[in-house]
């Protein structure tokens, strides 16, 4: 049945009986909007038409999350979980269904990072940002690092749930490859660690996408070793400077470079910007680049040496920021000025030079955005596709992230450009299925039916997008879902449906 507004009043009452009232914000609370927008990144999902939660809970203790799940189950009100709010489709705090009555559990207060130096591990709360994680582990030890993404305000909770692609993945893998334990509240309100949840559920939460299997409160991660000094560079090449030839060659070179070196590329306008992080010194980087991609003409004048932590503070800014590490990694200032839409692809066979010429012509068009190309290979090739739900391992050359930006109401040229360009790119990227990355969430590739009129999400209906994100891991994810949440309580537009007997 569809939860009514009456049940949402009872839901609030239930929450207020079990959770300190200052942690529960109903729509009529004076701070409701402030709390709602505190981590919204995309103003597209904060309009009058946006379907907003009936309340937000900001737990400061695991027991509050358990209480919220029990109230939600009892009163038939679904919960969405938010950690850093960076979901590209806003699924952590808004619904695409106009009739959905739901609450949000916002984990921003559960963000402690506690480091065990002798084990070289840390427990990190889902509400921490990856910038906070980086800072906590490496501020006093320049040789400790963690593989995760490149924007410091991303939340650990959603990021780890989907994988965690970043600058040291070719050496150390994705974030999920270094998660060794976790604490989760399941659909029955039970608090479980790895031993309690069992290996199937522990497998599913490391890459199966957020919002499907429960509320992950914290993660135990294995930290990794890096040299005290790393080297970065950033070199732009225009068409006249040979961008197309270098990019064409990069497609095979990037994924086969030594795993200490990550050379990613941003294409925007008529330029390709090559950005590198090398876990080593400038002189050996110059010699590697001279052997592998001499066309880039990289010299020691391009090198910038720094700690890994400093490089993490730079990596989201084309390696060019000038602020302090603390400003870059710890700021949580809300920023809601830029509207975006993202999509993703994986490339398994290098795209031809002629095709790159056509691709560059797209970047001269009105509404054009950017693409970021991140090479796989190295450690990524060593992980079997079924070891975690993230299946895009051996054989993948690189992942493409497409992003368009706009301000105010002027989104049509950008979104039209993206849709057409993405169609065009279909000829050049992975096929059957056309792979996509769940952390670059994209509802265009399919979604569960709206939660009305007894609609259920089925394994079959989810295949359209599920097999693109997870390939053959989709079926195991759906089986785990059936075992741990058979009534599909944790459900959203792209949650994994339960593979029930006979469905
Ligand atoms: P958010 O809180 O919106 O959650 C995302 C999804 O996970 C939602 O469905 C939510 O319900 C669910 N969820 C959140 N917390 C949960 C929890 N504790 N338990 C269970 N489910 C939970 N990715 C990448 O791999 N590498 C990168 O470099 C980048 N860079 C990047 C830059 C920018 C500007 C953006 C906006 C995004 C990225 N991403 C990325 C994508 C990012 O990894 C992805 O959006 C993550 O899901 C964001 O996690 P948050 O916790 O911030 O999102």
XYZ file of C-alpha atoms and ligand atoms in Angstrom:
556
model
C 0.000 0.000 0.000
C 1.052 3.593 -0.527
C 2.042 5.248 2.757
C -0.239 8.192 3.435
C 0.497 11.539 4.981
C -1.303 10.279 8.084
C 1.303 7.562 8.464
C 4.019 10.179 8.055
C 2.701 11.973 11.181
C 2.778 8.710 13.082
C 6.259 8.103 11.701
C 7.498 11.407 13.091
C 5.908 10.625 16.417
C 7.546 7.193 16.498
C 10.934 8.749 15.685
C 10.560 11.408 18.377
C 9.778 8.782 20.979
C 12.998 6.893 20.263
C 15.486 9.498 19.041
C 16.419 12.800 20.756
C 14.024 15.336 19.261
C 16.821 17.731 18.275
C 17.986 15.074 15.799
C 14.593 14.798 14.052
C 13.503 17.495 11.584
C 9.950 17.415 10.283
C 9.045 19.544 7.254
C 7.675 22.181 9.623
C 10.903 22.420 11.662
C 12.571 25.777 11.145
C 15.883 24.095 10.277
C 14.439 21.528 7.869
C 15.570 23.311 4.700
C 19.037 24.074 6.069
C 19.561 20.436 6.942
C 18.139 19.270 3.620
C 20.425 21.471 1.524
C 23.490 20.947 3.722
C 24.979 18.441 1.296
C 22.945 18.859 -1.891
C 25.447 19.337 -4.716
C 23.109 19.740 -7.631
C 20.464 22.511 -7.479
C 18.501 20.533 -10.060
C 17.186 18.482 -7.148
C 16.167 21.364 -4.935
C 13.236 23.045 -6.661
C 9.573 23.510 -5.795
C 8.800 20.432 -7.849
C 11.361 18.223 -6.084
C 9.756 15.422 -4.056
C 11.324 15.993 -0.658
C 11.445 13.823 2.459
C 8.754 14.226 5.126
C 11.505 14.331 7.714
C 15.243 14.082 8.161
C 16.934 12.247 11.011
C 20.565 13.098 11.811
C 21.624 10.183 14.024
C 24.536 10.579 16.401
C 24.465 6.938 17.423
C 23.829 3.573 15.759
C 20.749 3.068 17.953
C 19.092 6.080 16.278
C 19.491 4.470 12.872
C 18.067 1.217 14.194
C 15.093 3.119 15.656
C 14.478 4.928 12.357
C 14.424 1.625 10.448
C 12.059 0.028 12.977
C 9.678 3.021 12.842
C 9.816 3.003 9.043
C 9.064 -0.704 8.839
C 6.229 -0.493 11.349
C 4.549 2.475 9.678
C 5.347 1.587 6.090
C 7.481 4.659 5.394
C 10.655 4.110 3.403
C 14.012 5.591 4.306
C 16.681 6.974 2.034
C 20.215 7.183 3.371
C 22.481 10.129 2.769
C 26.194 10.334 3.526
C 27.799 13.017 1.357
C 24.818 13.821 -0.893
C 26.862 13.556 -4.121
C 24.581 11.087 -5.890
C 24.324 12.301 -9.500
C 20.575 11.701 -9.463
C 19.980 12.946 -5.906
C 18.601 9.557 -4.851
C 19.792 10.016 -1.273
C 17.357 12.844 -0.559
C 14.683 13.118 -3.271
C 12.300 10.771 -5.020
C 11.489 10.669 -8.715
C 7.975 9.514 -7.769
C 5.573 12.372 -7.020
C 3.606 10.294 -4.495
C 6.416 8.855 -2.459
C 6.377 9.544 1.273
C 9.828 8.877 2.693
C 12.266 9.942 5.383
C 15.993 10.642 5.093
C 18.638 9.342 7.470
C 21.513 11.800 7.098
C 24.728 10.344 8.489
C 26.752 13.578 8.589
C 27.185 13.276 12.377
C 28.563 9.734 12.124
C 31.883 10.763 10.669
C 34.584 9.759 13.132
C 37.844 8.410 11.721
C 39.869 6.291 14.127
C 43.268 5.115 12.978
C 45.038 2.023 14.299
C 48.643 2.740 13.412
C 50.083 -0.604 14.399
C 47.555 -2.469 12.215
C 47.629 0.241 9.534
C 43.828 0.218 9.491
C 41.120 2.761 10.258
C 37.417 2.718 11.069
C 35.667 5.511 9.219
C 32.078 6.639 9.681
C 29.949 6.754 6.516
C 29.215 10.441 7.156
C 32.871 11.425 6.829
C 33.942 12.942 3.541
C 36.829 11.318 1.712
C 38.782 14.553 2.304
C 38.332 14.075 6.053
C 39.446 10.465 5.736
C 42.565 11.432 3.762
C 43.434 14.132 6.268
C 42.923 11.973 9.356
C 45.101 9.125 8.115
C 47.931 11.118 6.531
C 48.223 14.437 8.383
C 50.901 13.011 10.691
C 52.285 10.328 8.431
C 53.167 11.196 4.870
C 53.644 7.530 3.947
C 50.083 6.425 4.604
C 47.277 6.780 2.053
C 43.932 5.338 0.970
C 42.613 4.707 -2.559
C 39.422 6.709 -3.145
C 38.016 9.439 -5.371
C 39.105 12.884 -6.391
C 36.570 15.272 -4.936
C 37.122 15.852 -1.209
C 33.452 16.407 -0.310
C 32.269 12.992 -1.561
C 30.722 11.002 1.303
C 32.399 7.774 2.350
C 29.009 6.008 2.645
C 27.838 6.346 -0.951
C 31.328 6.274 -2.441
C 32.371 2.971 -0.870
C 28.942 1.508 -1.628
C 29.636 1.927 -5.358
C 33.388 1.286 -5.697
C 35.679 4.292 -5.354
C 37.678 5.145 -8.484
C 40.677 7.391 -7.884
C 44.239 8.429 -8.552
C 46.005 5.495 -6.867
C 43.664 2.731 -8.074
C 46.200 1.422 -10.600
C 48.524 0.680 -7.674
C 46.096 -0.143 -4.857
C 42.667 -0.755 -6.407
C 39.321 0.807 -5.575
C 38.238 1.805 -2.079
C 36.216 -1.406 -1.852
C 39.307 -3.508 -2.491
C 40.653 -2.253 0.825
C 37.520 -2.571 2.989
C 37.984 -5.354 5.544
C 34.943 -4.955 7.818
C 31.802 -2.840 8.108
C 28.888 -2.100 10.439
C 25.427 -2.067 8.943
C 21.826 -1.711 10.107
C 19.727 -4.145 8.101
C 16.059 -4.036 7.102
C 15.111 -5.607 10.456
C 16.888 -2.869 12.383
C 19.710 -5.173 13.495
C 23.255 -3.845 13.838
C 25.700 -6.272 12.190
C 29.423 -6.405 11.567
C 31.104 -8.538 8.887
C 30.880 -11.715 10.949
C 27.220 -11.014 11.761
C 26.117 -10.124 8.231
C 27.982 -12.959 6.521
C 30.172 -12.931 3.445
C 27.397 -12.567 0.833
C 26.059 -9.328 2.272
C 29.582 -8.093 2.987
C 30.376 -8.750 -0.686
C 27.250 -6.893 -1.861
C 27.808 -3.691 0.119
C 31.278 -3.271 -1.399
C 30.297 -2.048 -4.836
C 26.647 -3.096 -5.267
C 25.515 0.532 -5.070
C 24.135 2.491 -2.123
C 20.598 2.317 -0.826
C 19.824 -1.362 -1.492
C 21.061 -3.506 1.369
C 20.783 -1.487 4.567
C 22.453 1.490 6.191
C 26.213 1.088 6.406
C 27.340 3.058 9.439
C 31.091 2.585 9.253
C 33.823 0.808 7.375
C 37.128 -0.695 8.486
C 39.748 -0.032 5.841
C 43.261 -1.264 5.206
C 45.533 1.731 4.705
C 48.232 1.613 2.045
C 51.859 2.734 1.897
C 53.074 5.521 -0.361
C 56.485 7.180 -0.652
C 57.019 10.355 1.416
C 57.193 12.388 -1.794
C 55.056 11.928 -4.880
C 55.151 13.810 -8.180
C 52.334 15.366 -10.175
C 52.101 17.117 -13.510
C 49.440 18.572 -15.711
C 50.090 19.232 -19.412
C 47.548 20.589 -21.864
C 47.693 19.842 -25.599
C 45.592 21.619 -28.194
C 44.671 20.144 -31.553
C 47.553 22.072 -33.140
C 49.883 20.594 -30.523
C 48.933 17.055 -31.455
C 46.175 16.309 -28.922
C 44.546 13.686 -31.173
C 47.681 11.658 -31.862
C 48.745 11.706 -28.224
C 45.290 10.777 -27.001
C 45.001 7.950 -29.523
C 48.287 6.501 -28.306
C 47.493 7.200 -24.623
C 44.572 4.756 -24.767
C 46.958 1.794 -24.872
C 49.821 3.394 -22.941
C 47.781 4.707 -19.963
C 46.446 1.294 -18.866
C 49.845 -0.409 -19.259
C 52.077 2.154 -17.527
C 53.785 1.003 -14.316
C 51.081 0.881 -11.649
C 52.860 3.628 -9.660
C 51.786 6.056 -12.357
C 48.261 7.222 -13.149
C 47.899 9.432 -16.207
C 44.313 10.557 -16.708
C 42.968 12.909 -19.368
C 40.325 15.593 -19.419
C 38.936 16.607 -22.815
C 37.170 19.942 -22.881
C 36.890 22.469 -25.662
C 39.664 21.805 -28.154
C 42.191 20.662 -25.571
C 43.261 17.423 -23.910
C 44.688 17.947 -20.428
C 46.965 15.128 -19.259
C 47.167 14.899 -15.465
C 49.472 12.513 -13.655
C 50.154 11.297 -10.167
C 53.333 9.282 -9.777
C 54.239 7.484 -6.573
C 57.929 8.266 -7.024
C 60.439 10.946 -7.919
C 60.531 13.471 -10.739
C 63.625 12.022 -12.410
C 62.215 8.522 -12.738
C 58.873 9.959 -13.916
C 60.622 11.962 -16.647
C 62.424 8.857 -17.853
C 59.244 6.705 -17.801
C 57.297 9.337 -19.726
C 60.155 9.709 -22.199
C 60.027 5.976 -22.902
C 56.250 5.500 -22.900
C 54.753 8.685 -24.309
C 57.564 10.935 -25.624
C 54.991 12.862 -27.714
C 53.837 14.592 -24.529
C 57.294 16.222 -24.178
C 57.136 15.976 -20.433
C 60.260 17.378 -18.711
C 61.419 17.966 -15.148
C 60.057 21.509 -15.448
C 56.556 19.975 -15.410
C 57.132 18.101 -12.115
C 55.710 19.205 -8.816
C 56.864 17.219 -5.802
C 54.715 17.019 -2.686
C 53.229 14.621 -0.148
C 50.454 12.276 -1.209
C 48.070 14.264 1.034
C 48.925 17.462 -0.825
C 48.346 15.691 -4.135
C 44.935 14.531 -2.906
C 44.067 18.144 -2.173
C 44.992 19.075 -5.748
C 43.565 16.294 -7.800
C 40.068 17.735 -8.201
C 41.392 21.078 -9.398
C 43.334 20.019 -12.494
C 46.354 19.833 -10.177
C 46.383 23.609 -9.890
C 44.798 24.727 -6.601
C 46.685 27.170 -4.413
C 44.757 26.964 -1.105
C 45.841 25.076 2.007
C 45.450 21.327 2.358
C 42.989 21.918 5.185
C 40.869 24.289 3.090
C 40.817 21.843 0.226
C 40.154 18.656 2.166
C 38.050 19.697 5.144
C 35.654 22.348 3.869
C 32.014 21.300 3.905
C 30.661 24.618 2.708
C 27.529 23.876 0.682
C 27.873 24.756 -2.998
C 24.672 24.698 -4.993
C 25.382 27.014 -7.896
C 26.230 24.605 -10.690
C 23.706 22.281 -12.317
C 25.174 19.070 -13.704
C 24.298 15.852 -15.468
C 26.692 12.922 -15.715
C 26.980 9.617 -17.581
C 29.665 6.965 -17.948
C 31.145 4.414 -20.327
C 33.970 1.898 -20.360
C 36.376 1.455 -23.264
C 37.846 -1.977 -24.007
C 39.237 -1.323 -27.500
C 41.160 1.835 -28.288
C 39.097 4.372 -30.216
C 40.536 5.144 -33.675
C 42.267 8.381 -34.567
C 39.507 9.241 -37.036
C 36.884 8.748 -34.367
C 38.832 11.061 -32.032
C 38.730 13.703 -34.758
C 34.948 13.442 -34.765
C 34.853 13.438 -30.965
C 36.751 16.732 -30.867
C 34.220 18.254 -33.255
C 31.542 17.532 -30.620
C 33.539 19.653 -28.181
C 33.261 22.660 -30.467
C 29.450 22.554 -30.288
C 27.068 24.639 -28.268
C 26.302 23.058 -24.881
C 29.390 20.848 -24.849
C 30.697 19.649 -21.493
C 33.767 17.584 -20.680
C 34.890 13.998 -20.517
C 37.320 12.594 -17.994
C 39.194 9.453 -19.012
C 40.653 7.382 -16.163
C 42.887 4.436 -17.085
C 42.455 1.049 -15.443
C 45.080 -1.710 -15.730
C 47.722 -2.353 -13.077
C 46.145 -3.615 -9.836
C 42.674 -3.322 -11.408
C 43.535 -6.125 -13.837
C 44.460 -8.476 -11.014
C 41.038 -8.495 -9.348
C 38.601 -11.079 -10.774
C 35.368 -9.515 -12.073
C 33.296 -11.443 -9.512
C 35.498 -10.664 -6.493
C 33.434 -7.546 -5.799
C 30.240 -6.278 -7.483
C 32.359 -3.779 -9.512
C 32.901 -5.909 -12.649
C 34.900 -3.505 -14.802
C 38.315 -5.058 -14.254
C 40.635 -6.980 -16.562
C 40.355 -5.862 -20.174
C 39.009 -2.400 -19.437
C 41.315 0.280 -20.838
C 39.628 3.236 -19.199
C 36.396 4.627 -17.807
C 34.830 7.717 -19.353
C 32.905 10.133 -17.222
C 30.781 12.648 -19.133
C 29.700 15.828 -17.391
C 27.772 18.841 -18.591
C 27.285 22.006 -16.557
C 24.889 24.920 -16.657
C 23.378 27.589 -14.504
C 19.788 28.533 -13.797
C 17.212 27.488 -16.391
C 19.691 27.200 -19.243
C 20.165 23.433 -19.182
C 18.632 22.456 -22.516
C 21.697 22.924 -24.772
C 23.908 20.997 -22.351
C 21.578 18.069 -21.742
C 20.681 17.807 -25.431
C 24.364 17.828 -26.344
C 25.097 15.118 -23.780
C 22.276 12.860 -24.954
C 23.354 13.110 -28.605
C 27.056 12.773 -27.876
C 26.391 9.717 -25.697
C 24.446 8.141 -28.581
C 27.346 8.816 -30.909
C 29.833 7.323 -28.441
C 27.843 4.093 -28.368
C 29.747 3.019 -31.500
C 33.107 3.297 -29.776
C 32.675 1.937 -26.243
C 31.909 -1.401 -24.579
C 28.822 -3.222 -25.877
C 26.468 -5.991 -24.767
C 26.183 -4.683 -22.204
C 27.278 -1.096 -22.604
C 29.002 -0.898 -19.215
C 28.393 1.942 -16.769
C 29.641 2.862 -13.284
C 27.031 2.827 -10.545
C 28.719 5.714 -8.716
C 28.122 7.859 -11.803
C 24.422 7.200 -11.334
C 22.315 7.723 -14.449
C 18.564 7.183 -14.443
C 18.413 7.442 -18.249
C 19.607 3.853 -18.483
C 16.572 2.527 -16.657
C 14.827 2.613 -13.337
C 12.533 0.664 -11.064
C 8.809 1.321 -11.447
C 7.412 4.064 -9.208
C 6.368 2.922 -5.758
C 2.600 3.129 -6.347
C -0.276 0.743 -6.943
C 1.569 -2.237 -5.551
C 4.317 -2.003 -8.167
C 7.257 -4.211 -7.395
C 10.791 -3.993 -8.727
C 11.723 -7.262 -10.328
C 14.978 -8.869 -11.247
C 13.897 -8.825 -14.904
C 12.915 -5.154 -14.946
C 16.166 -4.182 -13.238
C 18.320 -5.995 -15.795
C 18.341 -2.994 -18.156
C 20.522 -0.982 -15.821
C 21.639 -3.680 -13.349
C 23.620 -5.625 -15.946
C 25.235 -2.447 -17.195
C 26.475 -1.494 -13.739
C 27.272 -4.983 -12.450
C 27.337 -7.326 -15.480
C 27.099 -10.941 -14.300
C 27.325 -9.819 -10.654
C 23.798 -8.394 -10.940
C 22.218 -11.796 -10.368
C 24.212 -12.457 -7.199
C 23.353 -8.986 -5.920
C 19.653 -9.654 -6.506
C 19.942 -12.991 -4.669
C 21.632 -11.318 -1.709
C 18.894 -8.684 -1.731
C 16.230 -11.419 -1.609
C 17.963 -12.998 1.375
C 18.416 -9.818 3.421
C 15.502 -7.581 2.361
C 12.892 -9.764 0.632
C 10.117 -7.166 0.925
C 12.324 -4.543 -0.730
C 12.173 -2.030 2.116
C 15.383 -0.302 0.998
C 14.172 0.704 -2.390
C 14.808 3.586 -4.736
C 14.771 4.241 -8.472
C 17.843 2.068 -8.995
C 18.036 -0.150 -5.930
C 18.804 -3.811 -6.628
C 15.493 -5.738 -6.779
C 15.151 -9.007 -4.821
C 15.485 -12.151 -6.955
C 12.620 -14.002 -5.332
C 11.917 -17.658 -5.971
C 9.842 -17.843 -9.124
C 10.488 -14.228 -10.253
P 24.954 10.155 -1.329
O 24.830 10.446 0.108
O 24.142 10.984 -2.275
O 24.652 8.612 -1.572
C 24.746 7.981 -2.830
C 23.894 6.711 -2.838
O 24.342 5.817 -1.820
C 22.417 6.955 -2.531
O 21.645 5.969 -3.188
C 22.353 6.740 -1.042
O 21.062 6.408 -0.576
C 23.348 5.624 -0.824
N 24.022 5.708 0.472
C 24.661 6.780 0.985
N 25.185 6.481 2.170
C 24.896 5.193 2.418
C 25.175 4.327 3.504
N 25.871 4.759 4.548
N 24.705 3.060 3.471
C 24.003 2.626 2.390
N 23.707 3.408 1.322
C 24.157 4.688 1.339
N 33.240 8.661 -7.847
C 34.420 8.004 -7.949
O 34.455 6.785 -7.857
N 35.579 8.706 -8.110
C 35.606 10.068 -8.170
O 36.661 10.655 -8.291
C 34.365 10.770 -8.089
N 34.312 12.134 -8.170
C 33.107 12.791 -8.000
C 33.048 14.193 -8.006
C 31.837 14.859 -7.831
C 31.797 16.376 -7.832
C 30.645 14.125 -7.653
C 29.309 14.836 -7.460
C 30.688 12.727 -7.636
C 31.907 12.058 -7.805
N 31.980 10.665 -7.786
C 33.192 10.022 -7.902
C 30.753 9.874 -7.600
C 30.570 9.483 -6.139
O 31.450 8.423 -5.814
C 29.114 8.996 -5.930
O 28.225 10.028 -6.240
C 28.902 8.512 -4.499
O 27.803 7.646 -4.460
C 28.693 9.661 -3.552
O 28.607 9.248 -2.231
P 27.880 10.215 -1.189
O 27.872 9.546 0.118
O 28.459 11.584 -1.291
O 26.431 10.309 -1.855
